[in-house]
Coordinates of C-alpha atoms in Angstrom, one line a residue:
X29 CA 98.4 66.8 121.8
X30 CA 94.7 66.9 122.2
X31 CA 93.6 69.8 124.4
X32 CA 92.9 69.0 128.0
X33 CA 92.5 71.0 131.2
X34 CA 95.8 72.3 132.6
X35 CA 96.5 70.7 136.0
X36 CA 98.0 73.4 138.2
X37 CA 99.3 70.7 140.5
X38 CA 101.5 69.1 137.7
X39 CA 105.1 69.6 138.4
X40 CA 107.6 68.6 135.7
X41 CA 110.0 65.9 137.0
X42 CA 113.7 66.9 137.2
X43 CA 116.2 65.4 134.8
X44 CA 117.5 63.2 137.5
X45 CA 114.0 61.9 138.3
X46 CA 113.2 61.2 134.7
X47 CA 116.5 59.6 133.6
X48 CA 115.9 56.1 135.2
X49 CA 112.6 55.8 133.2
X50 CA 114.3 56.2 129.9
X51 CA 117.5 54.2 129.9
X52 CA 117.9 54.4 126.1
X53 CA 118.2 58.1 126.2
X54 CA 120.6 60.6 127.9
X55 CA 118.3 63.3 129.2
X56 CA 120.3 66.5 129.0
X57 CA 118.1 69.4 130.0
X58 CA 114.6 70.7 130.7
X59 CA 113.2 72.9 128.0
X60 CA 109.7 74.0 128.9
X61 CA 106.5 73.2 130.7
X62 CA 102.9 73.8 129.7
X63 CA 99.4 72.7 130.3
X64 CA 100.0 69.6 128.2
X65 CA 103.1 68.4 130.0
X66 CA 106.8 69.1 129.8
X67 CA 109.5 68.9 127.1
X68 CA 113.2 67.9 127.5
X69 CA 116.2 67.7 125.3
X70 CA 117.7 64.3 125.2
X71 CA 120.1 62.2 123.1
X72 CA 119.2 58.8 121.7
X73 CA 122.3 56.8 122.6
X74 CA 121.9 54.0 120.0
X75 CA 121.9 56.5 117.1
X76 CA 123.7 59.4 118.8
X77 CA 121.2 62.0 117.7
X78 CA 119.4 64.7 119.7
X79 CA 115.7 64.3 120.3
X80 CA 112.9 66.1 122.1
X81 CA 111.1 64.1 124.8
X82 CA 107.6 65.2 125.7
X83 CA 105.8 63.8 128.7
X84 CA 102.2 64.2 129.8
X85 CA 100.7 64.3 133.3
X86 CA 99.6 60.9 134.5
X87 CA 96.1 62.1 134.8
X88 CA 95.9 62.3 131.0
X89 CA 97.0 58.7 130.6
X90 CA 94.3 57.6 133.0
X91 CA 91.6 58.9 130.6
X92 CA 90.9 56.1 128.1
X93 CA 89.5 58.4 125.4
X94 CA 92.5 60.7 125.6
X95 CA 94.9 57.8 125.6
X96 CA 93.4 56.5 122.4
X97 CA 93.5 59.9 120.8
X98 CA 97.2 60.3 121.9
X99 CA 98.1 56.9 120.3
X100 CA 96.2 57.8 117.1
X101 CA 98.1 61.1 116.9
X102 CA 101.5 59.6 117.4
X103 CA 100.9 56.9 114.8
X104 CA 99.6 59.5 112.3
X105 CA 102.6 61.7 112.8
X106 CA 105.0 58.7 112.5
X107 CA 103.8 58.1 109.0
X108 CA 104.9 61.6 107.9
X109 CA 108.4 62.3 106.6
X110 CA 108.9 65.8 105.2
X111 CA 111.5 68.6 105.8
X112 CA 108.8 71.0 106.9
X113 CA 107.3 68.6 109.5
X114 CA 108.7 67.7 112.9
X115 CA 109.4 64.0 112.7
X116 CA 108.1 61.5 115.4
X117 CA 110.4 58.7 116.3
X118 CA 108.6 56.9 119.1
X119 CA 105.9 57.0 121.7
X120 CA 104.7 55.0 124.6
X121 CA 103.7 54.7 128.2
X122 CA 106.0 54.5 131.2
X123 CA 104.6 54.0 134.6
X124 CA 101.2 55.4 133.5
X125 CA 102.9 58.5 131.9
X126 CA 102.4 59.0 128.2
X127 CA 105.4 60.2 126.2
X128 CA 106.5 60.9 122.7
X129 CA 110.0 61.2 121.2
X130 CA 110.3 63.8 118.4
X131 CA 112.9 65.4 116.2
X132 CA 114.8 68.1 118.1
X133 CA 114.8 71.5 116.4
X134 CA 117.3 74.0 117.5
X135 CA 115.4 77.3 117.1
X136 CA 112.4 79.3 118.2
X137 CA 108.7 79.2 117.2
X138 CA 107.4 81.5 114.5
X139 CA 105.3 83.2 117.2
X140 CA 108.4 84.0 119.2
X141 CA 110.4 85.2 116.2
X142 CA 107.8 87.2 114.3
X143 CA 104.8 88.1 116.5
X144 CA 103.7 91.6 116.0
X145 CA 106.4 92.3 113.3
X146 CA 106.0 92.9 109.6
X147 CA 108.2 90.4 107.9
X148 CA 109.8 91.3 104.5
X149 CA 107.3 90.1 101.9
X150 CA 109.4 87.6 99.9
X151 CA 110.7 86.1 103.2
X152 CA 107.1 85.9 104.4
X153 CA 106.1 84.1 101.2
X154 CA 109.0 81.7 101.6
X155 CA 108.0 80.8 105.1
X156 CA 104.3 80.4 104.1
X157 CA 105.2 78.2 101.1
X158 CA 107.3 76.0 103.3
X159 CA 104.4 75.6 105.7
X160 CA 102.1 74.8 102.8
X161 CA 104.5 72.1 101.6
X162 CA 104.5 70.4 105.0
X163 CA 100.7 70.6 105.1
X164 CA 100.3 69.2 101.6
X165 CA 102.4 66.1 102.7
X166 CA 100.3 65.6 105.7
X167 CA 97.1 66.0 103.7
X168 CA 98.3 63.5 101.1
X169 CA 98.6 61.0 104.0
X170 CA 95.1 61.7 105.1
X171 CA 96.1 63.8 108.2
X172 CA 94.7 67.1 109.2
X173 CA 96.4 69.4 111.7
X174 CA 93.4 71.5 112.8
X175 CA 95.5 74.0 114.8
X176 CA 97.9 75.7 112.5
X177 CA 99.2 78.8 114.2
X178 CA 102.7 80.5 114.7
X179 CA 103.2 78.8 118.0
X180 CA 103.0 75.4 116.4
X181 CA 105.6 76.3 113.7
X182 CA 109.3 76.0 114.7
X183 CA 112.1 77.8 112.8
X184 CA 115.4 76.0 112.4
X185 CA 118.7 77.8 112.6
X186 CA 118.5 78.4 108.9
X187 CA 114.9 79.8 109.2
X188 CA 113.3 76.8 107.7
X189 CA 109.7 76.3 109.1
X190 CA 108.7 73.0 110.6
X191 CA 105.2 72.2 111.7
X192 CA 104.8 70.5 115.0
X193 CA 102.3 69.7 117.7
X194 CA 99.8 67.7 115.7
X195 CA 97.9 67.5 119.0
X196 CA 94.7 68.1 117.2
X197 CA 95.5 65.9 114.3
X198 CA 93.1 63.3 113.2
X199 CA 92.7 61.1 110.1
X200 CA 90.6 62.8 107.3
X201 CA 87.0 61.6 107.6
X202 CA 87.3 60.5 111.3
X203 CA 84.9 62.1 113.7
X204 CA 84.6 62.2 117.4
X205 CA 81.2 61.4 118.8
X206 CA 80.7 64.8 120.4
X207 CA 82.5 66.7 117.6
X208 CA 84.5 68.9 120.0
X209 CA 85.5 72.3 118.7
X210 CA 89.3 72.4 118.3
X211 CA 91.5 75.2 117.0
X212 CA 92.6 78.6 118.1
X213 CA 90.4 81.8 117.7
X214 CA 91.8 84.1 115.1
X215 CA 93.4 81.3 113.1
X216 CA 90.6 78.8 112.8
X217 CA 88.4 78.6 109.7
X218 CA 84.7 79.5 110.2
X219 CA 83.6 75.9 109.8
X220 CA 85.8 74.8 112.6
X221 CA 83.5 76.7 115.0
X222 CA 80.2 76.5 113.1
X223 CA 80.3 73.0 111.5
X224 CA 83.2 71.0 112.9
X225 CA 81.8 67.8 111.3
X226 CA 82.5 69.3 107.9
X227 CA 86.1 70.2 108.5
X228 CA 88.7 69.0 105.9
X229 CA 92.1 70.0 104.6
X230 CA 90.8 73.5 103.5
X231 CA 90.5 74.5 107.2
X232 CA 94.3 74.1 107.5
X233 CA 94.8 76.1 104.4
X234 CA 92.6 78.9 105.9
X235 CA 94.8 78.9 109.0
X236 CA 98.0 79.1 106.9
X237 CA 96.5 82.1 105.0
X238 CA 96.0 83.8 108.3
X239 CA 99.6 83.2 109.2
X240 CA 100.8 84.6 105.9
X241 CA 98.6 87.7 106.4
X242 CA 100.0 88.2 109.9
X243 CA 103.6 87.9 108.6
X244 CA 102.9 90.5 106.0
X245 CA 101.0 93.0 108.1
X246 CA 102.1 92.3 111.6
X247 CA 98.5 91.8 112.7
X248 CA 95.6 89.3 112.4
X249 CA 93.1 90.0 109.6
X250 CA 89.7 91.3 110.5
X251 CA 86.5 89.4 109.7
X252 CA 85.9 91.6 106.7
X253 CA 88.4 91.2 103.9
X254 CA 91.0 94.0 103.7
X255 CA 93.9 93.3 101.2
X256 CA 97.3 93.5 102.7
X257 CA 98.4 95.8 99.9
X258 CA 96.0 98.4 101.2
X259 CA 97.1 97.8 104.8
X260 CA 100.9 97.8 104.5
X261 CA 101.7 98.4 100.8
X262 CA 102.8 94.8 100.0
X263 CA 102.8 93.6 96.5
X264 CA 99.3 93.3 95.1
X265 CA 100.1 89.9 93.6
X266 CA 99.6 88.4 97.1
X267 CA 96.1 89.8 97.5
X268 CA 94.2 87.2 95.4
X269 CA 96.2 84.4 96.8
X270 CA 95.3 85.4 100.3
X271 CA 91.7 86.2 99.4
X272 CA 91.3 82.7 98.1
X273 CA 93.1 81.0 100.9
X274 CA 91.1 82.8 103.6
X275 CA 87.7 82.8 101.9
X276 CA 84.9 82.2 104.4
X277 CA 83.4 79.5 102.2
X278 CA 85.5 76.3 102.0
X279 CA 84.3 75.7 98.5
X280 CA 86.0 78.9 97.3
X281 CA 89.4 78.2 98.9
X282 CA 92.4 76.3 97.6
X283 CA 91.8 72.6 98.0
X284 CA 95.5 71.7 97.6
X285 CA 98.2 73.2 99.8
X286 CA 100.8 72.5 97.1
X287 CA 98.9 74.8 94.7
X288 CA 99.0 77.8 97.1
X289 CA 102.7 77.1 97.7
X290 CA 103.3 77.2 93.9
X291 CA 101.3 80.5 93.6
X292 CA 103.3 82.1 96.5
X293 CA 106.6 81.1 95.1
X294 CA 105.6 82.4 91.6
X295 CA 104.4 85.8 93.0
X296 CA 107.6 86.2 95.1
X297 CA 109.9 85.4 92.2
X298 CA 108.5 88.3 90.3
X299 CA 109.2 90.9 93.0
X300 CA 112.5 92.5 92.0
X301 CA 114.9 94.3 94.3
X302 CA 114.6 95.7 97.8
X303 CA 112.3 98.6 96.8
X304 CA 109.4 96.2 97.3
X305 CA 110.2 95.9 101.0
X306 CA 107.6 97.2 103.4
X307 CA 108.4 99.9 105.9
X308 CA 109.4 98.3 109.1
X309 CA 109.6 94.8 107.6
X310 CA 112.1 92.5 109.2
X311 CA 113.6 89.1 108.3
X312 CA 112.3 86.1 110.2
X313 CA 115.6 84.5 111.2
X314 CA 115.1 83.0 114.7
X315 CA 117.0 84.7 117.5
X316 CA 117.9 87.8 115.5
X317 CA 114.6 89.5 114.9
X318 CA 114.9 93.1 115.9
X319 CA 112.1 94.8 117.9
X320 CA 109.6 96.4 115.6
X321 CA 110.0 100.1 115.6
X322 CA 113.2 100.2 117.6
X323 CA 115.2 101.7 114.7
X324 CA 114.8 102.4 111.0
X325 CA 115.1 99.3 108.8
X326 CA 118.3 99.3 106.8
X327 CA 117.7 98.1 103.3
X328 CA 120.6 96.3 101.7
X329 CA 121.4 95.9 98.0
X330 CA 120.5 92.6 96.5
X331 CA 124.0 91.7 95.3
X332 CA 126.4 89.9 97.6
X333 CA 129.1 92.6 97.2
X334 CA 128.0 96.0 98.2
X335 CA 129.3 98.7 95.9
X336 CA 127.2 101.6 96.9
X337 CA 128.4 104.4 99.3
X338 CA 126.7 104.9 102.6
X339 CA 125.0 108.1 101.3
X340 CA 123.6 106.2 98.3
X341 CA 122.2 103.5 100.5
X342 CA 120.7 106.1 102.8
X343 CA 118.9 107.7 99.8
X344 CA 117.5 104.3 98.8
X345 CA 116.2 103.7 102.3
X346 CA 114.5 107.1 102.4
X347 CA 112.9 106.5 99.0
X348 CA 111.6 103.2 100.1
X349 CA 110.2 104.4 103.4
X350 CA 108.7 107.5 101.8
X351 CA 106.9 105.6 99.1
X352 CA 105.4 103.1 101.6
X353 CA 104.4 105.9 103.9
X354 CA 102.4 107.5 101.1
X355 CA 100.6 104.2 100.5
X356 CA 99.8 103.7 104.2
X357 CA 98.5 107.3 104.4
X358 CA 96.1 106.7 101.6
X359 CA 94.9 103.5 103.2
X360 CA 94.3 105.3 106.5
X361 CA 92.3 108.0 104.7
X362 CA 89.9 105.4 103.4
X363 CA 91.6 104.7 100.1
X364 CA 89.6 107.4 98.3
X365 CA 92.6 109.0 96.7
X366 CA 95.2 107.3 94.5
X367 CA 98.8 107.4 95.9
X368 CA 101.0 110.0 94.2
X369 CA 102.9 108.7 91.3
X370 CA 106.7 108.5 92.0
X371 CA 108.8 110.8 89.8
X372 CA 111.6 109.2 87.9
X373 CA 115.1 110.1 89.2
X374 CA 115.9 111.9 86.0
X375 CA 112.7 113.4 84.5
X376 CA 112.6 113.5 80.7
X377 CA 112.3 116.9 79.1
X378 CA 111.9 118.6 82.4
X379 CA 114.3 121.2 83.8
X380 CA 115.7 120.4 87.2
X381 CA 114.3 122.7 89.9
X382 CA 116.6 125.5 91.2
X383 CA 117.5 125.5 94.9
X384 CA 115.9 128.2 97.0
X385 CA 117.9 131.4 97.2
X386 CA 119.9 130.8 94.1
X387 CA 120.7 133.8 91.9
X388 CA 119.0 133.6 88.5
X389 CA 121.5 133.3 85.6
X390 CA 121.3 136.5 83.5
X391 CA 119.8 136.0 80.0
X392 CA 122.2 135.4 77.2
X393 CA 122.6 138.6 75.1
X394 CA 121.8 138.4 71.4
X395 CA 124.3 139.7 68.9
X396 CA 123.9 143.3 67.7
X397 CA 122.4 143.9 64.3
X398 CA 124.8 144.1 61.3
X399 CA 125.3 147.7 60.2
X400 CA 125.6 146.6 56.6
X401 CA 122.0 145.5 56.7
X402 CA 120.6 148.5 58.4
X403 CA 119.6 150.3 55.2
X404 CA 117.9 147.4 53.6
X405 CA 114.1 147.6 53.3
X406 CA 111.5 145.1 52.3
X407 CA 110.1 145.7 48.8
X408 CA 106.8 146.9 50.2
X409 CA 108.4 149.5 52.5
X410 CA 109.0 153.1 51.6
X411 CA 111.1 155.7 53.4
X412 CA 108.2 158.1 54.2
X413 CA 104.8 156.7 53.2
X414 CA 102.9 153.6 54.3
X415 CA 101.3 151.1 52.0
X416 CA 98.2 153.3 51.7
X417 CA 100.3 156.3 50.6
X418 CA 99.9 158.2 53.8
X419 CA 102.8 160.1 55.4
X420 CA 104.5 158.5 58.4
X421 CA 107.5 159.1 60.5
X422 CA 110.8 157.9 59.2
X423 CA 111.4 154.4 60.2
X424 CA 113.5 153.9 63.3
X425 CA 115.5 150.9 64.2
X426 CA 113.2 148.4 66.0
X427 CA 114.4 147.5 69.5
X428 CA 115.5 144.0 70.2
X429 CA 112.8 141.9 71.8
X430 CA 113.4 141.2 75.4
X431 CA 114.0 137.6 76.2
X432 CA 111.3 135.8 78.1
X433 CA 112.2 135.8 81.8
X434 CA 112.9 132.3 83.2
X435 CA 110.0 131.1 85.3
X436 CA 110.6 131.2 89.0
X437 CA 110.7 127.8 90.6
X438 CA 107.3 126.6 91.7
X439 CA 106.7 126.8 95.4
X440 CA 106.9 123.6 97.3
X441 CA 103.4 122.2 97.9
X442 CA 102.2 122.5 101.4
X443 CA 101.2 119.1 102.6
X444 CA 97.7 118.8 103.8
X445 CA 97.4 117.9 107.5
X446 CA 96.8 114.2 108.1
X447 CA 93.3 113.2 108.8
X448 CA 92.7 112.5 112.5
X449 CA 92.8 108.9 113.4
X450 CA 89.8 107.4 115.2
X451 CA 90.2 106.4 118.8
X452 CA 87.4 103.8 118.6
X453 CA 88.2 100.6 116.7
X454 CA 85.6 101.1 113.9
X455 CA 87.1 98.3 111.8
X456 CA 86.5 95.6 114.4
X457 CA 83.1 97.1 115.3
X458 CA 81.8 96.9 111.7
X459 CA 83.4 93.4 111.3
X460 CA 81.4 92.0 114.2
X461 CA 78.2 93.5 113.0
X462 CA 78.6 92.3 109.5
X463 CA 79.6 88.8 110.5
X464 CA 76.6 88.4 112.7
X465 CA 74.2 89.7 110.0
X466 CA 75.9 87.5 107.3
X467 CA 75.2 84.5 109.5
X468 CA 71.5 85.4 109.7
X469 CA 71.3 86.1 106.0
X470 CA 72.9 82.8 104.9
X471 CA 69.7 80.8 104.8
X472 CA 67.9 83.6 103.0
X473 CA 70.5 83.6 100.2
X474 CA 70.3 79.8 100.0
X475 CA 66.5 79.9 99.7
X476 CA 66.7 82.7 97.1
X477 CA 69.1 80.6 95.0
X478 CA 66.8 77.6 95.2
X479 CA 63.8 79.7 94.0
X480 CA 65.8 81.1 91.1
X481 CA 66.8 77.6 90.1
X482 CA 63.2 76.5 90.1
X483 CA 62.3 79.5 88.0
X484 CA 65.0 78.6 85.4
X485 CA 63.8 75.0 85.3
X486 CA 60.2 76.2 84.7
X487 CA 61.4 78.5 81.9
X488 CA 63.2 75.6 80.2
X489 CA 60.1 73.4 80.4
X490 CA 58.1 76.2 78.8
X491 CA 60.5 76.4 75.9
X492 CA 60.4 72.7 75.4
X493 CA 56.6 72.6 75.4
X494 CA 56.6 75.1 72.5
X495 CA 59.3 73.2 70.5
X496 CA 57.5 69.9 70.8
X497 CA 54.7 71.4 68.7
X498 CA 57.2 71.9 65.8
X499 CA 57.1 69.2 63.0
X500 CA 59.4 66.3 63.6
X501 CA 61.7 67.4 60.8
X502 CA 62.8 70.5 62.8
X503 CA 62.3 69.2 66.4
X504 CA 65.9 68.1 66.9
X505 CA 67.1 71.5 65.7
X506 CA 64.7 73.2 68.1
X507 CA 65.9 71.1 71.1
X508 CA 69.5 71.9 70.2
X509 CA 68.6 75.6 70.1
X510 CA 67.0 75.4 73.6
X511 CA 70.2 73.7 74.9
X512 CA 72.3 76.5 73.4
X513 CA 70.0 79.1 75.1
X514 CA 70.0 77.5 78.5
X515 CA 73.7 76.9 78.8
X516 CA 74.6 80.4 80.0
X517 CA 71.4 80.8 82.0
X518 CA 72.2 77.7 84.1
X519 CA 75.5 79.3 85.0
X520 CA 74.0 81.9 87.2
X521 CA 70.3 80.9 87.3
X522 CA 69.2 84.3 86.1
X523 CA 67.5 85.7 83.0
X524 CA 68.7 89.0 81.7
X525 CA 67.3 89.5 78.2
X526 CA 65.4 87.5 75.6
X527 CA 67.9 84.8 74.7
X528 CA 66.9 84.5 71.1
X529 CA 67.4 87.6 69.1
X530 CA 66.3 86.1 65.7
X531 CA 64.3 82.9 65.4
X532 CA 65.0 80.4 62.7
X533 CA 62.4 80.1 60.1
X534 CA 60.7 77.0 61.5
X535 CA 60.1 78.8 64.8
X536 CA 58.9 82.2 63.5
X537 CA 55.3 81.1 63.8
X538 CA 55.9 80.5 67.5
X539 CA 57.6 83.7 68.4
X540 CA 54.6 85.1 70.3
X541 CA 54.5 82.0 72.6
X542 CA 58.2 82.0 73.2
X543 CA 58.2 85.6 74.2
X544 CA 55.3 84.9 76.5
X545 CA 57.2 82.1 78.2
X546 CA 60.2 84.4 78.7
X547 CA 58.1 87.3 80.0
X548 CA 56.5 85.1 82.6
X549 CA 59.8 83.7 83.8
X550 CA 61.3 87.2 84.0
X551 CA 58.3 88.4 86.0
X552 CA 58.7 85.5 88.4
X553 CA 62.4 86.2 88.8
X554 CA 61.6 89.8 89.7
X555 CA 59.1 88.6 92.4
X556 CA 61.8 86.3 93.8
X557 CA 64.2 89.2 94.0
X558 CA 61.7 91.4 95.7
X559 CA 61.0 88.8 98.2
X560 CA 64.6 88.6 99.2
X561 CA 64.9 92.4 99.4
X562 CA 61.9 92.5 101.8
X563 CA 63.5 89.8 104.0
X564 CA 66.8 91.7 104.0
X565 CA 65.3 95.1 104.8
X566 CA 65.0 94.3 108.6
X567 CA 68.6 93.2 108.7
X568 CA 69.7 96.4 107.0
X569 CA 67.7 98.5 109.4
X570 CA 69.3 96.6 112.4
X571 CA 72.8 97.3 110.9
X572 CA 72.2 101.0 110.3
X573 CA 70.5 101.5 113.7
X574 CA 73.3 99.7 115.5
X575 CA 75.8 102.0 113.8
X576 CA 73.7 105.1 114.7
X577 CA 73.6 104.1 118.3
X578 CA 77.4 103.8 118.4
X579 CA 77.7 107.2 116.7
X580 CA 75.6 108.8 119.5
X581 CA 77.9 107.2 122.1
X582 CA 81.1 108.3 120.3
X583 CA 79.9 111.9 120.1
X584 CA 79.9 112.0 123.9
X585 CA 83.4 110.7 123.9
X586 CA 84.7 113.4 121.4
X587 CA 85.9 111.0 118.7
X588 CA 85.0 112.9 115.5
X589 CA 87.1 110.7 113.2
X590 CA 85.3 107.5 114.3
X591 CA 81.9 109.3 114.0
X592 CA 82.7 110.4 110.5
X593 CA 83.6 106.8 109.4
X594 CA 80.5 105.3 111.0
X595 CA 78.2 108.0 109.7
X596 CA 79.5 107.4 106.2
X597 CA 79.0 103.7 106.5
X598 CA 75.4 104.1 107.8
X599 CA 74.5 106.6 105.0
X600 CA 75.9 104.5 102.2
X601 CA 74.2 101.4 103.5
X602 CA 70.8 103.1 104.0
X603 CA 71.0 104.5 100.5
X604 CA 71.9 101.2 98.7
X605 CA 70.5 97.8 99.3
X606 CA 72.8 96.3 96.7
X607 CA 75.7 97.6 98.8
X608 CA 74.3 95.9 101.9
X609 CA 73.9 92.6 99.9
X610 CA 77.6 92.8 99.0
X611 CA 78.4 93.2 102.7
X612 CA 76.4 90.1 103.6
X613 CA 78.1 88.1 100.9
X614 CA 81.6 89.1 102.1
X615 CA 82.3 91.1 98.9
X616 CA 83.8 94.6 98.6
X617 CA 80.9 96.9 99.5
X618 CA 82.4 99.7 97.4
X619 CA 84.0 98.2 94.3
X620 CA 85.7 100.5 91.8
X621 CA 83.4 101.7 89.1
X622 CA 83.9 100.0 85.7
X623 CA 85.3 102.3 83.1
X624 CA 82.8 103.4 80.5
X625 CA 83.4 102.3 76.9
X626 CA 85.0 105.2 75.0
X627 CA 83.0 106.3 71.9
X628 CA 84.4 105.3 68.6
X629 CA 86.0 107.8 66.3
X630 CA 82.9 108.3 64.2
X631 CA 80.7 109.0 67.1
X632 CA 83.3 111.3 68.6
X633 CA 83.6 113.3 65.4
X634 CA 79.8 113.7 65.4
X635 CA 79.9 115.1 68.9
X636 CA 82.7 117.5 67.9

């Protein structure tokens, strides 16, 4: 229902008080009460089916605007019929009290079942895909939910998700006069708070992405993108799906909830076996979700019949938890080091290490020389002289070479002590600062793009002026050449190099003018870029100074780990304006370096 102030004086009527008002239903028990009213389990006598009865305080029914919104909501929900949506059967008004009859779901909310827990990734993908299917059905009927969150998703006894509480639902394109801000902090898309008049189905998709991120990692995402694979070691195939679903700009998100469901199901189908399971991940079955961290997670084999011994299963569990722990350790250390590559269970061409304290096996003795061959000499050998004719001692039998001693087993590497964890929440601190600055820089980037577009248009007009002077016989070819040149430039509104390497014969006489047009446009582009840089400098100074002030405060609190993180961030940003621009655009500020092209064989030979 539409959000309204909670009335502390509201008391849910008892089953006995409510029963006379609903003669067509047998009201069986009271379920819960909240700020929006109370919910009861009942049975519709005519169809002999269980239903959920939700009533609202009479004060809500006395508000004409709220009453109209309530009716719109009920009618909108009644048009929906999907296994991942809670069905609406009826609604009305009894003695000034609004009510709605809904499908009864035997189960708990997703919030109750999975809050704070890391759900096994294929199970999380299944739940998220189901939510997407329900949303897609609602969107196809022109209905937005606008408050997708775990508390509004119920899980059936078979762990099937069902979206309910379309209390903030409204037809697509409908607007309230005052454009109230709906939604829930943490799950709402940026435009819900900043531009509620522009909200469409992509806001629901954003919220669903947050839910999936939370199911995978056990926590809400920060305002700066951090892939779940780097947070918890989940499969990297989910990273681009989540990145697109949760993109700050609606234009960059999925527009169709069915499409993200397809992508989730496809990624999950390629994950084989239990070794992909995250440490601490749990199933999302309602009512049986163990407390996170209470005991080690037991990983089962994928087949229905377990054929492995308890010892073998324990080894698999240790391997899984050990691998994930390594990934998490790298993530906590800043991701600067690649995780160690797991060794195969049976290394090829590698002797197995010997246990400590084991007695080395004595070397195998070689057979003694044959006495029959002891008198033989090579043709060049004499009995008393060397090859130069000098006297030498009589040859003695050469001793047998000693076998190479077997190498001692390599000592076990001593693990480096884990880096200290910061006490201060540096991640949230940087997120808040970056978000505030990105908001301030948004108009600057828009103006910059407009100026670049104008410059490209001027460049195109300059080219056309030159081509118009060509004789009519070649003018069409010249215009076609301009179109060929401009096509890639229009894609990003930037000039990088002279687009025409070799002019056709009919334009050779105009090469000087064409190069002049290009040089002028390139100079103007550089001026536009410098103008943006000068406008961004104060924002960068504010960002770095804010970090420096926080560093000074943390030094007094003896938090060296947080100080090191923030000092690194301040130094990198102060040294690189392009890095700061990536921060403002919501991109990875420290992308991996692109590998350099390897020299071909001929060049390599020259170097050698």
